[in-house]
Coordinates of C-alpha atoms in Angstrom, one line a residue:
D1 CA 43.6 8.3 -25.9
V2 CA 40.7 9.2 -23.6
S3 CA 42.4 12.2 -21.9
V4 CA 42.6 14.0 -25.3
T5 CA 38.9 13.5 -26.3
L6 CA 37.5 14.7 -23.0
T7 CA 38.0 18.5 -22.9
A8 CA 37.7 20.2 -19.6
V9 CA 34.8 22.6 -19.4
P10 CA 36.0 25.8 -17.7
R11 CA 33.6 27.0 -15.0
N12 CA 34.3 30.1 -13.0
Y13 CA 32.4 30.0 -9.7
D14 CA 32.9 33.7 -9.0
P15 CA 29.4 35.0 -8.0
A16 CA 30.2 38.3 -9.6
L17 CA 30.2 36.7 -13.0
H18 CA 26.7 35.1 -12.5
P19 CA 24.9 37.8 -10.6
F20 CA 21.4 36.4 -11.1
E21 CA 22.0 32.7 -11.0
V22 CA 19.8 32.0 -8.0
P23 CA 16.8 34.2 -9.0
R24 CA 17.0 32.6 -12.4
E25 CA 16.9 29.1 -11.0
Y26 CA 14.1 30.1 -8.6
T27 CA 11.9 31.2 -11.5
R28 CA 12.7 28.0 -13.3
A29 CA 11.8 26.0 -10.2
L30 CA 8.5 27.9 -9.9
N31 CA 7.7 27.0 -13.5
A32 CA 8.7 23.4 -12.9
A33 CA 6.4 23.2 -9.9
K34 CA 3.5 24.7 -11.8
L35 CA 4.0 22.5 -14.8
E36 CA 4.1 19.4 -12.6
R37 CA 0.6 20.3 -11.4
V38 CA -0.6 21.1 -14.9
F39 CA 0.5 17.7 -16.2
A40 CA -0.6 15.7 -13.1
K41 CA -3.2 13.4 -14.8
P42 CA -2.7 10.1 -12.9
F43 CA -5.9 8.2 -14.0
L44 CA -5.2 6.0 -17.0
S45 CA -8.1 3.7 -17.4
S46 CA -10.7 1.5 -15.7
L47 CA -11.1 -2.3 -16.2
D48 CA -14.8 -3.0 -16.0
G49 CA -16.4 -6.4 -16.3
H50 CA -17.1 -7.5 -12.7
R51 CA -20.7 -7.8 -11.7
D52 CA -20.1 -7.1 -8.0
G53 CA -17.6 -5.2 -5.9
V54 CA -14.0 -6.1 -6.3
N55 CA -12.9 -7.7 -3.0
C56 CA -9.3 -8.7 -3.6
M57 CA -6.5 -8.6 -6.1
A58 CA -3.2 -10.5 -6.8
K59 CA -0.2 -9.7 -8.8
H60 CA 1.4 -12.2 -11.2
P61 CA 5.0 -12.8 -9.9
K62 CA 6.6 -13.2 -13.3
S63 CA 4.4 -11.2 -15.7
L64 CA 3.9 -7.4 -15.5
S65 CA 1.0 -7.5 -17.8
T66 CA -1.2 -9.9 -15.8
V67 CA -3.3 -9.1 -12.8
L68 CA -5.9 -11.2 -11.0
S69 CA -9.0 -9.9 -9.2
G70 CA -11.7 -11.6 -7.2
A71 CA -15.2 -10.2 -6.6
C72 CA -18.0 -10.4 -4.0
D73 CA -20.0 -12.8 -6.2
G74 CA -17.3 -15.5 -6.3
E75 CA -16.0 -14.5 -9.7
V76 CA -12.3 -14.4 -10.5
K77 CA -11.0 -12.5 -13.5
I78 CA -7.6 -12.4 -15.1
W79 CA -6.7 -9.2 -16.9
N80 CA -4.3 -8.2 -19.6
L81 CA -3.1 -4.7 -18.6
P82 CA -1.6 -3.5 -21.9
K83 CA -4.8 -4.4 -23.8
R84 CA -7.0 -3.4 -20.8
Q85 CA -9.0 -6.6 -21.4
C86 CA -10.2 -9.5 -19.3
I87 CA -8.6 -12.7 -20.6
R88 CA -10.5 -15.2 -18.6
T89 CA -13.3 -15.4 -16.1
I90 CA -13.8 -18.2 -13.5
Q91 CA -16.7 -18.8 -11.2
A92 CA -14.5 -19.8 -8.3
H93 CA -16.7 -19.7 -5.2
E94 CA -20.2 -19.4 -3.8
G95 CA -20.3 -16.0 -2.0
F96 CA -17.3 -13.7 -1.6
V97 CA -13.8 -14.4 -2.9
R98 CA -12.1 -13.6 0.4
G99 CA -8.5 -13.7 -0.7
M100 CA -6.2 -14.8 -3.5
C101 CA -2.5 -15.1 -4.1
A102 CA -0.3 -16.4 -7.0
R103 CA 2.3 -19.1 -6.6
F104 CA 5.9 -17.7 -6.6
C105 CA 6.6 -19.5 -10.0
G106 CA 3.5 -18.0 -11.6
T107 CA 2.1 -21.3 -12.9
S108 CA -0.9 -21.3 -10.6
F109 CA -2.9 -19.3 -8.1
F110 CA -5.0 -19.9 -5.0
T111 CA -8.3 -18.5 -3.9
V112 CA -10.3 -18.8 -0.7
G113 CA -14.0 -18.0 -0.4
D114 CA -17.0 -17.9 1.9
D115 CA -17.8 -21.5 0.9
K116 CA -15.0 -22.8 3.3
T117 CA -12.9 -24.0 0.4
V118 CA -9.3 -23.3 -0.8
K119 CA -8.9 -23.8 -4.5
Q120 CA -5.8 -24.0 -6.7
W121 CA -6.1 -22.9 -10.3
K122 CA -3.9 -23.1 -13.4
M123 CA -2.7 -19.7 -14.6
E124 CA -3.0 -20.7 -18.2
S125 CA -6.5 -20.8 -19.8
P126 CA -7.9 -24.3 -20.3
E127 CA -7.4 -25.9 -23.7
Y128 CA -10.3 -26.0 -26.2
G129 CA -12.9 -28.4 -25.0
E130 CA -11.4 -28.6 -21.5
E131 CA -13.5 -27.8 -18.4
E132 CA -12.6 -24.8 -16.2
E133 CA -11.8 -26.7 -13.0
P134 CA -9.4 -26.2 -10.1
I135 CA -6.3 -28.4 -9.8
H136 CA -7.0 -29.0 -6.1
T137 CA -9.8 -28.2 -3.8
I138 CA -9.5 -28.3 0.0
L139 CA -12.6 -28.3 2.1
G140 CA -12.0 -26.6 5.4
K141 CA -14.0 -26.6 8.7
T142 CA -14.4 -22.8 8.9
V143 CA -14.6 -19.8 6.6
Y144 CA -11.1 -18.6 5.4
T145 CA -10.7 -14.9 5.3
G146 CA -7.2 -14.6 3.7
I147 CA -4.4 -16.5 2.0
D148 CA -0.8 -15.9 1.2
H149 CA 1.8 -18.0 -0.5
H150 CA 5.4 -18.6 0.7
W151 CA 7.9 -16.8 -1.5
K152 CA 10.2 -19.8 -2.1
D153 CA 8.6 -23.1 -1.0
A154 CA 5.5 -25.0 -1.9
V155 CA 3.8 -23.8 1.3
F156 CA 0.9 -21.4 1.8
A157 CA -0.9 -19.9 4.8
T158 CA -4.6 -19.3 5.3
C159 CA -6.4 -17.4 8.1
G160 CA -9.8 -17.5 9.6
Q161 CA -10.3 -18.8 13.2
Q162 CA -6.6 -19.5 13.3
V163 CA -3.6 -19.3 11.0
D164 CA -3.1 -22.6 9.1
I165 CA 0.0 -23.5 7.3
W166 CA -0.5 -25.9 4.4
D167 CA 1.8 -28.0 2.2
E168 CA 0.5 -27.9 -1.3
Q169 CA 0.5 -31.7 -1.6
R170 CA -1.6 -32.3 1.5
T171 CA -5.3 -31.7 2.3
S172 CA -4.8 -31.0 6.0
P173 CA -2.7 -28.2 7.5
M174 CA 0.9 -28.9 8.6
C175 CA 0.4 -26.7 11.6
S176 CA -2.2 -24.4 13.1
L177 CA -1.1 -21.3 14.9
T178 CA -3.3 -19.4 17.3
W179 CA -3.1 -16.8 20.0
G180 CA -6.4 -15.5 21.3
F181 CA -9.9 -16.5 20.1
D182 CA -10.9 -13.9 17.6
S183 CA -11.1 -14.3 13.8
I184 CA -8.0 -13.3 11.8
S185 CA -8.6 -11.0 8.8
S186 CA -5.3 -11.3 6.9
V187 CA -2.0 -13.1 6.9
K188 CA 1.2 -12.1 5.0
F189 CA 4.5 -13.9 4.5
N190 CA 7.7 -11.8 4.8
P191 CA 9.3 -11.6 1.3
I192 CA 12.9 -11.5 2.7
E193 CA 12.9 -13.6 5.9
T194 CA 10.5 -16.0 4.2
Y195 CA 9.7 -18.1 7.3
L196 CA 8.1 -15.1 9.2
L197 CA 4.4 -14.3 9.0
G198 CA 2.3 -11.4 10.2
S199 CA -1.4 -11.6 10.8
C200 CA -4.1 -9.1 11.9
A201 CA -7.0 -10.2 14.2
S202 CA -10.3 -8.6 14.9
D203 CA -9.4 -8.3 18.7
R204 CA -7.0 -5.4 17.6
N205 CA -3.9 -7.6 17.6
I206 CA -1.1 -7.8 15.1
V207 CA 0.6 -11.1 15.7
L208 CA 4.0 -12.3 14.3
Y209 CA 4.7 -16.0 13.8
D210 CA 7.8 -18.0 13.0
M211 CA 7.1 -21.0 10.7
R212 CA 10.2 -22.9 11.9
K213 CA 9.2 -22.9 15.6
S214 CA 5.5 -23.2 14.8
T215 CA 4.6 -20.8 17.6
P216 CA 3.6 -17.2 17.7
L217 CA 6.5 -14.8 18.4
K218 CA 4.9 -11.7 19.8
K219 CA 1.9 -9.5 19.4
V220 CA 1.2 -5.8 19.6
I221 CA -2.3 -4.6 20.6
L222 CA -3.5 -1.3 19.1
N223 CA -6.4 1.0 20.1
M224 CA -8.4 -0.1 17.1
R225 CA -8.6 -3.1 14.7
T226 CA -5.9 -3.5 12.0
N227 CA -7.4 -4.5 8.6
T228 CA -4.3 -5.7 6.9
L229 CA -0.5 -5.4 6.8
C230 CA 2.2 -5.4 4.2
W231 CA 5.9 -6.1 4.6
N232 CA 8.5 -3.8 3.2
P233 CA 10.1 -5.8 0.3
M234 CA 13.5 -4.1 0.9
E235 CA 13.8 -4.1 4.7
A236 CA 13.2 -7.4 6.3
Y237 CA 11.9 -6.2 9.7
V238 CA 9.6 -3.4 8.6
F239 CA 5.9 -3.7 8.0
T240 CA 3.0 -1.2 7.6
A241 CA -0.4 -1.8 9.1
A242 CA -3.6 -0.3 7.9
N243 CA -5.9 0.6 10.8
E244 CA -9.5 1.4 11.5
D245 CA -8.6 4.6 13.2
Y246 CA -7.8 6.3 9.9
N247 CA -4.0 5.9 10.3
L248 CA -1.3 3.6 9.1
Y249 CA 1.5 2.5 11.3
T250 CA 5.0 1.5 10.2
F251 CA 6.6 -0.9 12.7
D252 CA 10.0 -2.4 13.1
M253 CA 9.1 -5.9 14.2
R254 CA 12.1 -5.9 16.7
Y255 CA 10.7 -2.8 18.5
L256 CA 7.0 -3.1 18.7
E257 CA 6.7 -0.8 21.7
S258 CA 6.1 2.2 19.4
P259 CA 5.7 2.4 15.6
M260 CA 8.5 4.0 13.6
R261 CA 6.0 6.3 12.0
V262 CA 2.3 7.1 12.2
H263 CA 0.9 8.1 8.8
M264 CA -2.2 10.3 9.1
D265 CA -4.2 11.7 6.3
H266 CA -7.2 9.5 5.5
V267 CA -10.6 10.5 6.9
S268 CA -12.0 7.0 7.2
A269 CA -10.9 3.4 7.9
V270 CA -7.9 2.3 5.9
L271 CA -8.8 -1.0 4.2
D272 CA -5.7 -2.1 2.3
V273 CA -2.0 -1.2 1.9
D274 CA 0.7 -2.3 -0.6
Y275 CA 4.4 -1.4 -0.9
S276 CA 6.2 -0.1 -3.9
P277 CA 8.8 -2.6 -5.1
T278 CA 11.5 0.0 -4.2
G279 CA 10.4 -0.1 -0.5
K280 CA 10.5 3.7 -0.4
E281 CA 6.7 4.3 -0.6
F282 CA 3.4 2.5 -0.1
V283 CA -0.1 3.1 -1.3
S284 CA -3.2 2.8 0.9
A285 CA -6.8 2.3 0.1
S286 CA -9.5 3.7 2.3
F287 CA -13.3 3.7 3.0
D288 CA -13.2 7.5 2.3
K289 CA -13.2 6.7 -1.5
S290 CA -9.6 7.7 -2.1
I291 CA -6.2 6.2 -2.3
R292 CA -3.1 7.9 -1.0
I293 CA 0.6 7.4 -1.6
F294 CA 2.9 7.8 1.4
P295 CA 6.7 8.0 1.6
V296 CA 7.8 5.4 4.2
D297 CA 9.5 8.1 6.3
K298 CA 6.9 10.8 6.2
G299 CA 3.8 11.2 8.3
H300 CA 1.6 12.7 5.5
S301 CA 0.8 11.5 2.0
R302 CA 2.5 13.0 -1.1
E303 CA -0.4 12.2 -3.3
V304 CA -4.2 11.5 -3.1
Y305 CA -6.2 10.0 -6.0
H306 CA -9.9 10.0 -6.4
T307 CA -12.6 10.1 -9.1
K308 CA -16.2 11.1 -8.9
R309 CA -17.4 7.6 -9.5
M310 CA -15.0 5.7 -7.3
Q311 CA -16.7 4.4 -4.1
H312 CA -15.1 2.7 -1.1
V313 CA -11.8 1.3 -2.2
I314 CA -11.4 -2.2 -0.9
T315 CA -8.1 -3.3 -2.3
V316 CA -5.0 -1.8 -3.8
K317 CA -1.8 -3.1 -5.5
W318 CA 1.4 -1.5 -6.7
T319 CA 2.7 -3.1 -9.9
A320 CA 6.1 -4.8 -9.9
D321 CA 7.7 -2.3 -12.2
S322 CA 6.9 0.5 -9.7
K323 CA 5.2 2.6 -12.3
Y324 CA 1.5 1.9 -11.8
I325 CA -1.1 1.4 -9.1
L326 CA -4.3 -0.7 -9.3
C327 CA -7.2 -0.3 -7.0
G328 CA -10.4 -2.2 -6.8
S329 CA -13.5 -0.6 -5.4
D330 CA -17.1 -1.2 -4.4
E331 CA -18.7 -0.1 -7.7
M332 CA -17.2 -3.1 -9.6
N333 CA -14.3 -1.3 -11.3
I334 CA -10.6 -1.8 -11.2
R335 CA -8.7 1.5 -11.9
L336 CA -5.2 1.9 -13.2
W337 CA -3.2 4.9 -12.0
K338 CA 0.2 6.3 -12.6
A339 CA 2.4 6.1 -9.5
N340 CA 3.9 9.4 -10.4
A341 CA 1.0 11.6 -11.4
S342 CA 2.8 14.0 -13.8
E343 CA 5.2 11.4 -15.4
K344 CA 5.2 11.3 -19.2
L345 CA 4.5 7.8 -20.4
G346 CA 6.3 6.4 -23.5
V347 CA 9.8 6.8 -24.9
L348 CA 11.6 10.0 -23.8
A349 CA 14.1 11.8 -26.0
P350 CA 17.5 12.4 -24.3
R351 CA 16.8 16.1 -24.1
E352 CA 13.4 15.5 -22.5
K353 CA 15.1 13.2 -20.0
A354 CA 17.8 15.8 -19.2
A355 CA 15.2 18.6 -18.8
M356 CA 13.1 16.3 -16.5
N357 CA 16.1 15.6 -14.3
Y358 CA 17.0 19.2 -14.2
N359 CA 13.5 20.3 -13.2
Q360 CA 13.4 17.6 -10.5
K361 CA 16.6 18.8 -9.0
L362 CA 15.3 22.4 -9.1
K363 CA 12.2 21.4 -7.3
E364 CA 14.2 19.6 -4.6
K365 CA 16.5 22.6 -4.2
F366 CA 13.7 25.1 -3.6
Q367 CA 11.2 22.7 -2.1
Y368 CA 11.0 24.6 1.2
H369 CA 10.4 28.0 -0.4
P370 CA 6.8 29.1 0.6
K371 CA 5.5 29.7 -2.9
I372 CA 6.9 26.6 -4.5
R373 CA 5.9 24.5 -1.5
R374 CA 2.3 25.8 -1.7
I375 CA 2.0 24.9 -5.4
A376 CA 3.6 21.5 -5.0
Q377 CA 1.5 20.5 -2.0
H378 CA -1.9 21.7 -3.4
R379 CA -4.4 18.9 -4.2
H380 CA -8.0 19.2 -5.2
L381 CA -10.1 17.2 -2.8
P382 CA -13.7 16.1 -3.0
K383 CA -15.9 18.3 -0.8
S384 CA -16.7 15.5 1.6
I385 CA -13.1 14.7 2.3
F386 CA -12.1 18.4 2.5
C387 CA -14.8 19.0 5.1
Q388 CA -13.9 15.9 7.1
I389 CA -10.2 16.9 7.2
K390 CA -11.2 20.3 8.5
E391 CA -13.4 18.7 11.1
Q392 CA -10.8 16.3 12.3
R393 CA -8.2 19.1 12.6
I394 CA -10.6 20.9 14.9
M395 CA -11.2 17.8 17.0
R396 CA -7.4 17.1 17.2
E397 CA -6.8 20.7 18.4
A398 CA -9.6 20.4 21.0
R399 CA -8.1 17.2 22.4
R400 CA -4.7 18.8 22.5
R401 CA -6.0 21.8 24.3
K402 CA -7.9 19.7 26.8
E403 CA -4.8 17.7 27.6
L404 CA -2.7 20.9 28.1
N405 CA -5.4 22.4 30.4
R406 CA -5.5 19.2 32.4
R407 CA -1.7 19.2 32.7
K408 CA -1.7 22.8 33.7
H409 CA -4.2 22.3 36.5
S410 CA -3.0 19.1 38.0
K411 CA -0.1 18.0 40.1
P412 CA 3.2 18.2 38.2
G413 CA 3.9 14.8 36.6
S414 CA 0.5 13.3 37.2
V415 CA -0.6 13.8 33.6
P416 CA 2.4 12.5 31.6
V417 CA 3.3 13.6 28.1
V418 CA 2.6 10.7 25.7
S419 CA 4.1 11.0 22.2
E420 CA 1.8 10.6 19.2
R421 CA 3.5 7.3 18.4
R422 CA 2.9 5.6 21.7
K423 CA -0.7 6.9 22.0
H424 CA -2.2 4.2 19.8
I425 CA -0.4 1.2 21.3
V426 CA -2.2 -0.6 24.2
A427 CA 0.4 -3.3 24.9
V428 CA 3.1 -5.6 23.5
V429 CA 3.0 -9.2 24.5
K430 CA 6.1 -11.4 24.0

């Protein structure tokens, strides 16, 4: 009988019996916060082998251990992550590999390059004696700058002068979507509402399309150009855009008038963004030679990763088990990081697990206490980033002061108060 085996543990909640419970917990929380910083060693390894800057990466949809990367010299490499080795190298294009994506079933992948071609390749290595050749090659009229595959159907989209939607069996696009005349830098399918696409153009637009109606839905124009966007894999309407003005913007596509959140921390243009599979966080790569991890609902990053050798980070991916982050940068390396800097890798004993959970709860309980907060938030930054952050803080303060003075000395209501979220939006066109 279960009721016999489970004995009730008596607990007396009278504070007189536990007079120092909170001070004791506070000391433990302080130690937990310090230990977290002591064990924060996020960098795991670097995958080297490329002979030019890494320009794009793609995840394998079915295999956690496989990742694909494309470089600026047209070379595509397939990596085995547990062994940290390159399994296979393909000379895919003349010039840059501009974009790549894997098919949802994981049997093949697509690449686009500066040589105006779209190529489909087998995921498996060729048999002994077989040539390394693409399954299909489509020769286009213009340079393609990005590609993404539909999450369920045999359909993919490319972008360049316009957004083209292709059937895998045909050599001409099913439909071409365009709104404006500028080149489009990236296109992404929504993982949940799979017929929706988002694209970023160099005339500062983010345009949303519906594949079923084969027309653009609406666009939002920002102050500066958006480099790429990423859809939240858990919330169908939410996407985050990486902008040239050092910020990231999280939008709800139903209300584009103002972003849900402005994420500010980078000190240079943000070049790439990728969501964690939980949808709770995303990682961004920047020209300032660092990558940052942002919680979706916070304006500032919880983590910043950098190394002395890492140059401008062009591309970043969060692995599908939510544990690791991969980033590709200018100086030909792909780096593997832990998503949680102080996490212990490997098998945890039950007592270790219990202690970890207890420490986590303690840190949450005392997170707003000044000492603990200071320790938990401290990050060592490279001198260049540190100085730029300081400089930008001064500039922001000056702008704020100027606006306040202007408001103070002009007719009431003539200088309206514009919220930080609306400041960066120029217009929304339906």
